[in-house]
Amino acid sequence: MKSKLRCFLGARVLAMACLLFAFGCSDESTEPTVPEQPRYPDATTKDIVISNLLKSYEDRDIMQYEKLLHDDYVFFNKVGEDPESFSRAQDIENTRNMFLAALHQHPDTTKWLDKLVFEIHPGIWDKLLDFGGDACDDCWKTMRDYHMAWATTDGTTTAGIQGAEMFVVIPADMSGTKVYQIIARYDLQ
């Protein structure tokens, strides 16, 4: 009788162990997973605009760069430089060529870059009551020091510039979400 009881208990323990192993143990965590943040979040804040701008330069991502620019965007050169300004299309084309050069994909291999660095230092945002003579409820500007450096692959050109830029951002509707876009960029120094 004792041996039958031992066999019965042994079989039960073995069955419980198998059940625990099959259903109770897994490699999956029971903790909730935090969704991964996108590399380029929607520019729902002014600071995200600047962050995404820097990431677009770092990644050489012209599509992300374009998303940051308002349809009426203008880049204004330093006073006395020619041309005085660039339209949105011209600025995108200039930036595309710079990105292609940094990726060694520009058709003119003499323009290829081994180095392209763009840094924008922190700054504060000031509210604008109007822009271009029109009242603006949620327009902002910020002045930021910047540093840009580049080097050609053949070593003939290594350069760097430091200066200040002013960015003006305004709200825009992107598929029902309020985002900020750059409407003007001024190279001040």
PDB file of C-alpha atoms in Angstrom:
ATOM      1  CA  MET A   1       0.000   0.000   0.000  1.00  0.00           C
ATOM      2  CA  LYS A   2       2.796   2.366   0.911  1.00  0.00           C
ATOM      3  CA  SER A   3       4.519   1.786  -2.432  1.00  0.00           C
ATOM      4  CA  LYS A   4       1.264   2.494  -4.321  1.00  0.00           C
ATOM      5  CA  LEU A   5       0.846   5.698  -2.321  1.00  0.00           C
ATOM      6  CA  ARG A   6       4.449   6.680  -3.060  1.00  0.00           C
ATOM      7  CA  CYS A   7       3.953   5.968  -6.766  1.00  0.00           C
ATOM      8  CA  PHE A   8       0.729   7.975  -6.760  1.00  0.00           C
ATOM      9  CA  LEU A   9       2.348  10.931  -4.941  1.00  0.00           C
ATOM     10  CA  GLY A  10       5.441  10.691  -7.116  1.00  0.00           C
ATOM     11  CA  ALA A  11       3.316  10.730 -10.265  1.00  0.00           C
ATOM     12  CA  ARG A  12       1.390  13.760  -8.952  1.00  0.00           C
ATOM     13  CA  VAL A  13       4.583  15.651  -8.129  1.00  0.00           C
ATOM     14  CA  LEU A  14       5.983  14.778 -11.556  1.00  0.00           C
ATOM     15  CA  ALA A  15       2.761  15.927 -13.259  1.00  0.00           C
ATOM     16  CA  MET A  16       2.774  19.227 -11.306  1.00  0.00           C
ATOM     17  CA  ALA A  17       6.417  19.786 -12.194  1.00  0.00           C
ATOM     18  CA  CYS A  18       5.645  19.184 -15.885  1.00  0.00           C
ATOM     19  CA  LEU A  19       2.700  21.598 -15.738  1.00  0.00           C
ATOM     20  CA  LEU A  20       4.804  24.254 -14.028  1.00  0.00           C
ATOM     21  CA  PHE A  21       7.523  23.811 -16.574  1.00  0.00           C
ATOM     22  CA  ALA A  22       5.142  23.886 -19.530  1.00  0.00           C
ATOM     23  CA  PHE A  23       2.911  26.764 -18.410  1.00  0.00           C
ATOM     24  CA  GLY A  24       4.553  28.484 -15.506  1.00  0.00           C
ATOM     25  CA  CYS A  25       7.969  29.272 -16.888  1.00  0.00           C
ATOM     26  CA  SER A  26       8.646  31.311 -19.963  1.00  0.00           C
ATOM     27  CA  ASP A  27      11.212  33.724 -21.263  1.00  0.00           C
ATOM     28  CA  GLU A  28       8.573  36.408 -21.687  1.00  0.00           C
ATOM     29  CA  SER A  29       8.588  39.194 -19.152  1.00  0.00           C
ATOM     30  CA  THR A  30       5.393  39.829 -17.253  1.00  0.00           C
ATOM     31  CA  GLU A  31       6.293  43.512 -16.951  1.00  0.00           C
ATOM     32  CA  PRO A  32       4.519  45.808 -19.403  1.00  0.00           C
ATOM     33  CA  THR A  33       6.686  46.920 -22.272  1.00  0.00           C
ATOM     34  CA  VAL A  34       7.169  50.601 -22.934  1.00  0.00           C
ATOM     35  CA  PRO A  35       6.517  51.419 -26.572  1.00  0.00           C
ATOM     36  CA  GLU A  36       9.638  52.460 -28.423  1.00  0.00           C
ATOM     37  CA  GLN A  37       9.777  56.194 -29.134  1.00  0.00           C
ATOM     38  CA  PRO A  38      10.084  57.142 -32.799  1.00  0.00           C
ATOM     39  CA  ARG A  39      13.383  58.644 -33.935  1.00  0.00           C
ATOM     40  CA  TYR A  40      11.492  61.672 -35.262  1.00  0.00           C
ATOM     41  CA  PRO A  41       8.463  62.433 -33.098  1.00  0.00           C
ATOM     42  CA  ASP A  42       5.866  64.859 -34.438  1.00  0.00           C
ATOM     43  CA  ALA A  43       7.085  68.406 -33.782  1.00  0.00           C
ATOM     44  CA  THR A  44       4.323  69.132 -31.278  1.00  0.00           C
ATOM     45  CA  THR A  45       6.679  71.375 -29.305  1.00  0.00           C
ATOM     46  CA  LYS A  46       9.109  74.015 -30.452  1.00  0.00           C
ATOM     47  CA  ASP A  47      12.092  72.154 -29.014  1.00  0.00           C
ATOM     48  CA  ILE A  48      11.210  69.015 -30.976  1.00  0.00           C
ATOM     49  CA  VAL A  49      11.609  71.117 -34.148  1.00  0.00           C
ATOM     50  CA  ILE A  50      15.229  71.878 -33.230  1.00  0.00           C
ATOM     51  CA  SER A  51      15.880  68.299 -32.084  1.00  0.00           C
ATOM     52  CA  ASN A  52      14.480  66.860 -35.333  1.00  0.00           C
ATOM     53  CA  LEU A  53      16.492  69.392 -37.353  1.00  0.00           C
ATOM     54  CA  LEU A  54      19.704  68.191 -35.729  1.00  0.00           C
ATOM     55  CA  LYS A  55      18.724  64.538 -36.228  1.00  0.00           C
ATOM     56  CA  SER A  56      17.989  65.161 -39.915  1.00  0.00           C
ATOM     57  CA  TYR A  57      21.544  66.504 -40.338  1.00  0.00           C
ATOM     58  CA  GLU A  58      23.004  63.641 -38.321  1.00  0.00           C
ATOM     59  CA  ASP A  59      21.084  61.042 -40.365  1.00  0.00           C
ATOM     60  CA  ARG A  60      21.384  62.975 -43.664  1.00  0.00           C
ATOM     61  CA  ASP A  61      17.606  62.545 -43.956  1.00  0.00           C
ATOM     62  CA  ILE A  62      16.236  65.082 -46.427  1.00  0.00           C
ATOM     63  CA  MET A  63      12.626  63.903 -46.049  1.00  0.00           C
ATOM     64  CA  GLN A  64      12.677  64.595 -42.314  1.00  0.00           C
ATOM     65  CA  TYR A  65      14.330  67.960 -42.990  1.00  0.00           C
ATOM     66  CA  GLU A  66      11.565  68.884 -45.460  1.00  0.00           C
ATOM     67  CA  LYS A  67       8.837  68.031 -42.921  1.00  0.00           C
ATOM     68  CA  LEU A  68      10.189  70.742 -40.616  1.00  0.00           C
ATOM     69  CA  LEU A  69       9.827  73.532 -43.180  1.00  0.00           C
ATOM     70  CA  HIS A  70       6.581  75.429 -43.640  1.00  0.00           C
ATOM     71  CA  ASP A  71       5.348  75.820 -47.227  1.00  0.00           C
ATOM     72  CA  ASP A  72       6.210  79.549 -47.044  1.00  0.00           C
ATOM     73  CA  TYR A  73       9.650  78.969 -45.499  1.00  0.00           C
ATOM     74  CA  VAL A  74      12.530  81.304 -46.408  1.00  0.00           C
ATOM     75  CA  PHE A  75      16.203  81.107 -45.418  1.00  0.00           C
ATOM     76  CA  PHE A  76      17.816  84.544 -45.075  1.00  0.00           C
ATOM     77  CA  ASN A  77      21.571  84.780 -45.582  1.00  0.00           C
ATOM     78  CA  LYS A  78      23.871  87.059 -43.617  1.00  0.00           C
ATOM     79  CA  VAL A  79      23.507  90.715 -44.522  1.00  0.00           C
ATOM     80  CA  GLY A  80      25.602  91.508 -47.579  1.00  0.00           C
ATOM     81  CA  GLU A  81      25.838  87.923 -48.842  1.00  0.00           C
ATOM     82  CA  ASP A  82      24.562  86.894 -52.223  1.00  0.00           C
ATOM     83  CA  PRO A  83      21.995  85.531 -52.662  1.00  0.00           C
ATOM     84  CA  GLU A  84      20.095  87.409 -50.005  1.00  0.00           C
ATOM     85  CA  SER A  85      17.710  84.528 -49.381  1.00  0.00           C
ATOM     86  CA  PHE A  86      16.707  81.039 -50.452  1.00  0.00           C
ATOM     87  CA  SER A  87      13.177  79.793 -51.031  1.00  0.00           C
ATOM     88  CA  ARG A  88      12.025  76.549 -49.447  1.00  0.00           C
ATOM     89  CA  ALA A  89      12.758  74.635 -52.676  1.00  0.00           C
ATOM     90  CA  GLN A  90      16.237  76.176 -53.015  1.00  0.00           C
ATOM     91  CA  ASP A  91      17.125  75.480 -49.382  1.00  0.00           C
ATOM     92  CA  ILE A  92      15.943  71.872 -49.664  1.00  0.00           C
ATOM     93  CA  GLU A  93      18.005  71.404 -52.837  1.00  0.00           C
ATOM     94  CA  ASN A  94      21.127  72.896 -51.187  1.00  0.00           C
ATOM     95  CA  THR A  95      20.639  70.706 -48.109  1.00  0.00           C
ATOM     96  CA  ARG A  96      19.950  67.608 -50.261  1.00  0.00           C
ATOM     97  CA  ASN A  97      23.250  68.169 -52.103  1.00  0.00           C
ATOM     98  CA  MET A  98      25.101  68.572 -48.797  1.00  0.00           C
ATOM     99  CA  PHE A  99      23.545  65.353 -47.444  1.00  0.00           C
ATOM    100  CA  LEU A 100      24.365  63.476 -50.676  1.00  0.00           C
ATOM    101  CA  ALA A 101      27.967  64.706 -50.450  1.00  0.00           C
ATOM    102  CA  ALA A 102      28.193  63.481 -46.847  1.00  0.00           C
ATOM    103  CA  LEU A 103      26.768  60.103 -47.901  1.00  0.00           C
ATOM    104  CA  HIS A 104      29.264  59.897 -50.829  1.00  0.00           C
ATOM    105  CA  GLN A 105      26.294  59.812 -53.218  1.00  0.00           C
ATOM    106  CA  HIS A 106      26.647  63.236 -54.850  1.00  0.00           C
ATOM    107  CA  PRO A 107      27.295  62.840 -58.603  1.00  0.00           C
ATOM    108  CA  ASP A 108      30.335  65.149 -58.364  1.00  0.00           C
ATOM    109  CA  THR A 109      32.810  63.089 -56.340  1.00  0.00           C
ATOM    110  CA  THR A 110      34.981  66.164 -55.700  1.00  0.00           C
ATOM    111  CA  LYS A 111      32.206  67.407 -53.412  1.00  0.00           C
ATOM    112  CA  TRP A 112      32.100  64.271 -51.271  1.00  0.00           C
ATOM    113  CA  LEU A 113      32.503  64.928 -47.564  1.00  0.00           C
ATOM    114  CA  ASP A 114      34.170  62.779 -44.945  1.00  0.00           C
ATOM    115  CA  LYS A 115      32.845  65.008 -42.216  1.00  0.00           C
ATOM    116  CA  LEU A 116      29.672  67.040 -41.775  1.00  0.00           C
ATOM    117  CA  VAL A 117      28.802  68.256 -38.309  1.00  0.00           C
ATOM    118  CA  PHE A 118      26.024  70.661 -37.373  1.00  0.00           C
ATOM    119  CA  GLU A 119      25.447  71.710 -33.775  1.00  0.00           C
ATOM    120  CA  ILE A 120      22.886  74.131 -32.396  1.00  0.00           C
ATOM    121  CA  HIS A 121      23.275  75.331 -28.837  1.00  0.00           C
ATOM    122  CA  PRO A 122      20.372  75.670 -26.402  1.00  0.00           C
ATOM    123  CA  GLY A 123      18.346  78.850 -26.389  1.00  0.00           C
ATOM    124  CA  ILE A 124      15.082  80.339 -25.216  1.00  0.00           C
ATOM    125  CA  TRP A 125      11.882  80.918 -27.141  1.00  0.00           C
ATOM    126  CA  ASP A 126      10.251  84.351 -27.401  1.00  0.00           C
ATOM    127  CA  LYS A 127       6.608  84.734 -28.395  1.00  0.00           C
ATOM    128  CA  LEU A 128       5.856  86.777 -31.514  1.00  0.00           C
ATOM    129  CA  LEU A 129       2.619  88.721 -31.755  1.00  0.00           C
ATOM    130  CA  ASP A 130       2.874  88.970 -35.518  1.00  0.00           C
ATOM    131  CA  PHE A 131       4.954  87.649 -38.362  1.00  0.00           C
ATOM    132  CA  GLY A 132       5.269  89.334 -41.732  1.00  0.00           C
ATOM    133  CA  GLY A 133       2.678  91.934 -40.734  1.00  0.00           C
ATOM    134  CA  ASP A 134       0.042  89.328 -39.894  1.00  0.00           C
ATOM    135  CA  ALA A 135      -1.176  88.684 -36.354  1.00  0.00           C
ATOM    136  CA  CYS A 136       0.078  85.376 -35.049  1.00  0.00           C
ATOM    137  CA  ASP A 137      -1.403  83.628 -32.042  1.00  0.00           C
ATOM    138  CA  ASP A 138       1.228  80.925 -31.538  1.00  0.00           C
ATOM    139  CA  CYS A 139       4.401  82.107 -33.318  1.00  0.00           C
ATOM    140  CA  TRP A 140       7.818  81.887 -31.697  1.00  0.00           C
ATOM    141  CA  LYS A 141      11.434  82.801 -32.360  1.00  0.00           C
ATOM    142  CA  THR A 142      14.702  81.646 -30.872  1.00  0.00           C
ATOM    143  CA  MET A 143      18.262  82.777 -31.407  1.00  0.00           C
ATOM    144  CA  ARG A 144      20.820  80.003 -31.231  1.00  0.00           C
ATOM    145  CA  ASP A 145      24.573  79.824 -31.594  1.00  0.00           C
ATOM    146  CA  TYR A 146      25.623  77.161 -34.050  1.00  0.00           C
ATOM    147  CA  HIS A 147      28.715  75.406 -35.307  1.00  0.00           C
ATOM    148  CA  MET A 148      29.101  73.643 -38.646  1.00  0.00           C
ATOM    149  CA  ALA A 149      32.192  71.786 -39.829  1.00  0.00           C
ATOM    150  CA  TRP A 150      32.984  69.767 -42.923  1.00  0.00           C
ATOM    151  CA  ALA A 151      35.912  68.110 -44.681  1.00  0.00           C
ATOM    152  CA  THR A 152      36.172  66.878 -48.260  1.00  0.00           C
ATOM    153  CA  THR A 153      37.292  63.319 -48.895  1.00  0.00           C
ATOM    154  CA  ASP A 154      40.363  64.410 -50.845  1.00  0.00           C
ATOM    155  CA  GLY A 155      41.503  66.521 -47.898  1.00  0.00           C
ATOM    156  CA  THR A 156      41.642  69.742 -49.903  1.00  0.00           C
ATOM    157  CA  THR A 157      38.978  71.488 -47.868  1.00  0.00           C
ATOM    158  CA  THR A 158      38.422  71.420 -44.160  1.00  0.00           C
ATOM    159  CA  ALA A 159      36.325  74.213 -42.800  1.00  0.00           C
ATOM    160  CA  GLY A 160      34.162  75.245 -39.942  1.00  0.00           C
ATOM    161  CA  ILE A 161      31.926  78.176 -39.208  1.00  0.00           C
ATOM    162  CA  GLN A 162      30.388  79.464 -36.049  1.00  0.00           C
ATOM    163  CA  GLY A 163      27.607  81.945 -35.863  1.00  0.00           C
ATOM    164  CA  ALA A 164      24.109  82.625 -34.710  1.00  0.00           C
ATOM    165  CA  GLU A 165      20.800  81.845 -36.338  1.00  0.00           C
ATOM    166  CA  MET A 166      17.274  82.893 -35.575  1.00  0.00           C
ATOM    167  CA  PHE A 167      14.512  80.370 -36.157  1.00  0.00           C
ATOM    168  CA  VAL A 168      10.863  81.407 -36.429  1.00  0.00           C
ATOM    169  CA  VAL A 169       8.286  78.642 -35.976  1.00  0.00           C
ATOM    170  CA  ILE A 170       4.544  78.728 -36.456  1.00  0.00           C
ATOM    171  CA  PRO A 171       1.836  76.124 -35.872  1.00  0.00           C
ATOM    172  CA  ALA A 172       0.608  73.976 -38.738  1.00  0.00           C
ATOM    173  CA  ASP A 173      -1.967  71.210 -39.055  1.00  0.00           C
ATOM    174  CA  MET A 174      -0.487  67.861 -40.037  1.00  0.00           C
ATOM    175  CA  SER A 175      -3.250  65.278 -40.432  1.00  0.00           C
ATOM    176  CA  GLY A 176      -5.238  66.729 -37.536  1.00  0.00           C
ATOM    177  CA  THR A 177      -2.219  67.185 -35.246  1.00  0.00           C
ATOM    178  CA  LYS A 178      -0.866  70.603 -34.353  1.00  0.00           C
ATOM    179  CA  VAL A 179       2.843  70.698 -35.122  1.00  0.00           C
ATOM    180  CA  TYR A 180       5.373  73.496 -35.369  1.00  0.00           C
ATOM    181  CA  GLN A 181       7.249  74.220 -38.566  1.00  0.00           C
ATOM    182  CA  ILE A 182      10.054  76.608 -39.390  1.00  0.00           C
ATOM    183  CA  ILE A 183       8.769  79.484 -41.505  1.00  0.00           C
ATOM    184  CA  ALA A 184      11.964  81.560 -41.448  1.00  0.00           C
ATOM    185  CA  ARG A 185      15.611  81.000 -40.654  1.00  0.00           C
ATOM    186  CA  TYR A 186      18.033  83.925 -40.412  1.00  0.00           C
ATOM    187  CA  ASP A 187      21.809  83.504 -40.493  1.00  0.00           C
ATOM    188  CA  LEU A 188      22.846  86.401 -38.266  1.00  0.00           C
ATOM    189  CA  GLN A 189      26.664  86.186 -38.131  1.00  0.00           C
TER     190      GLN A 189
END
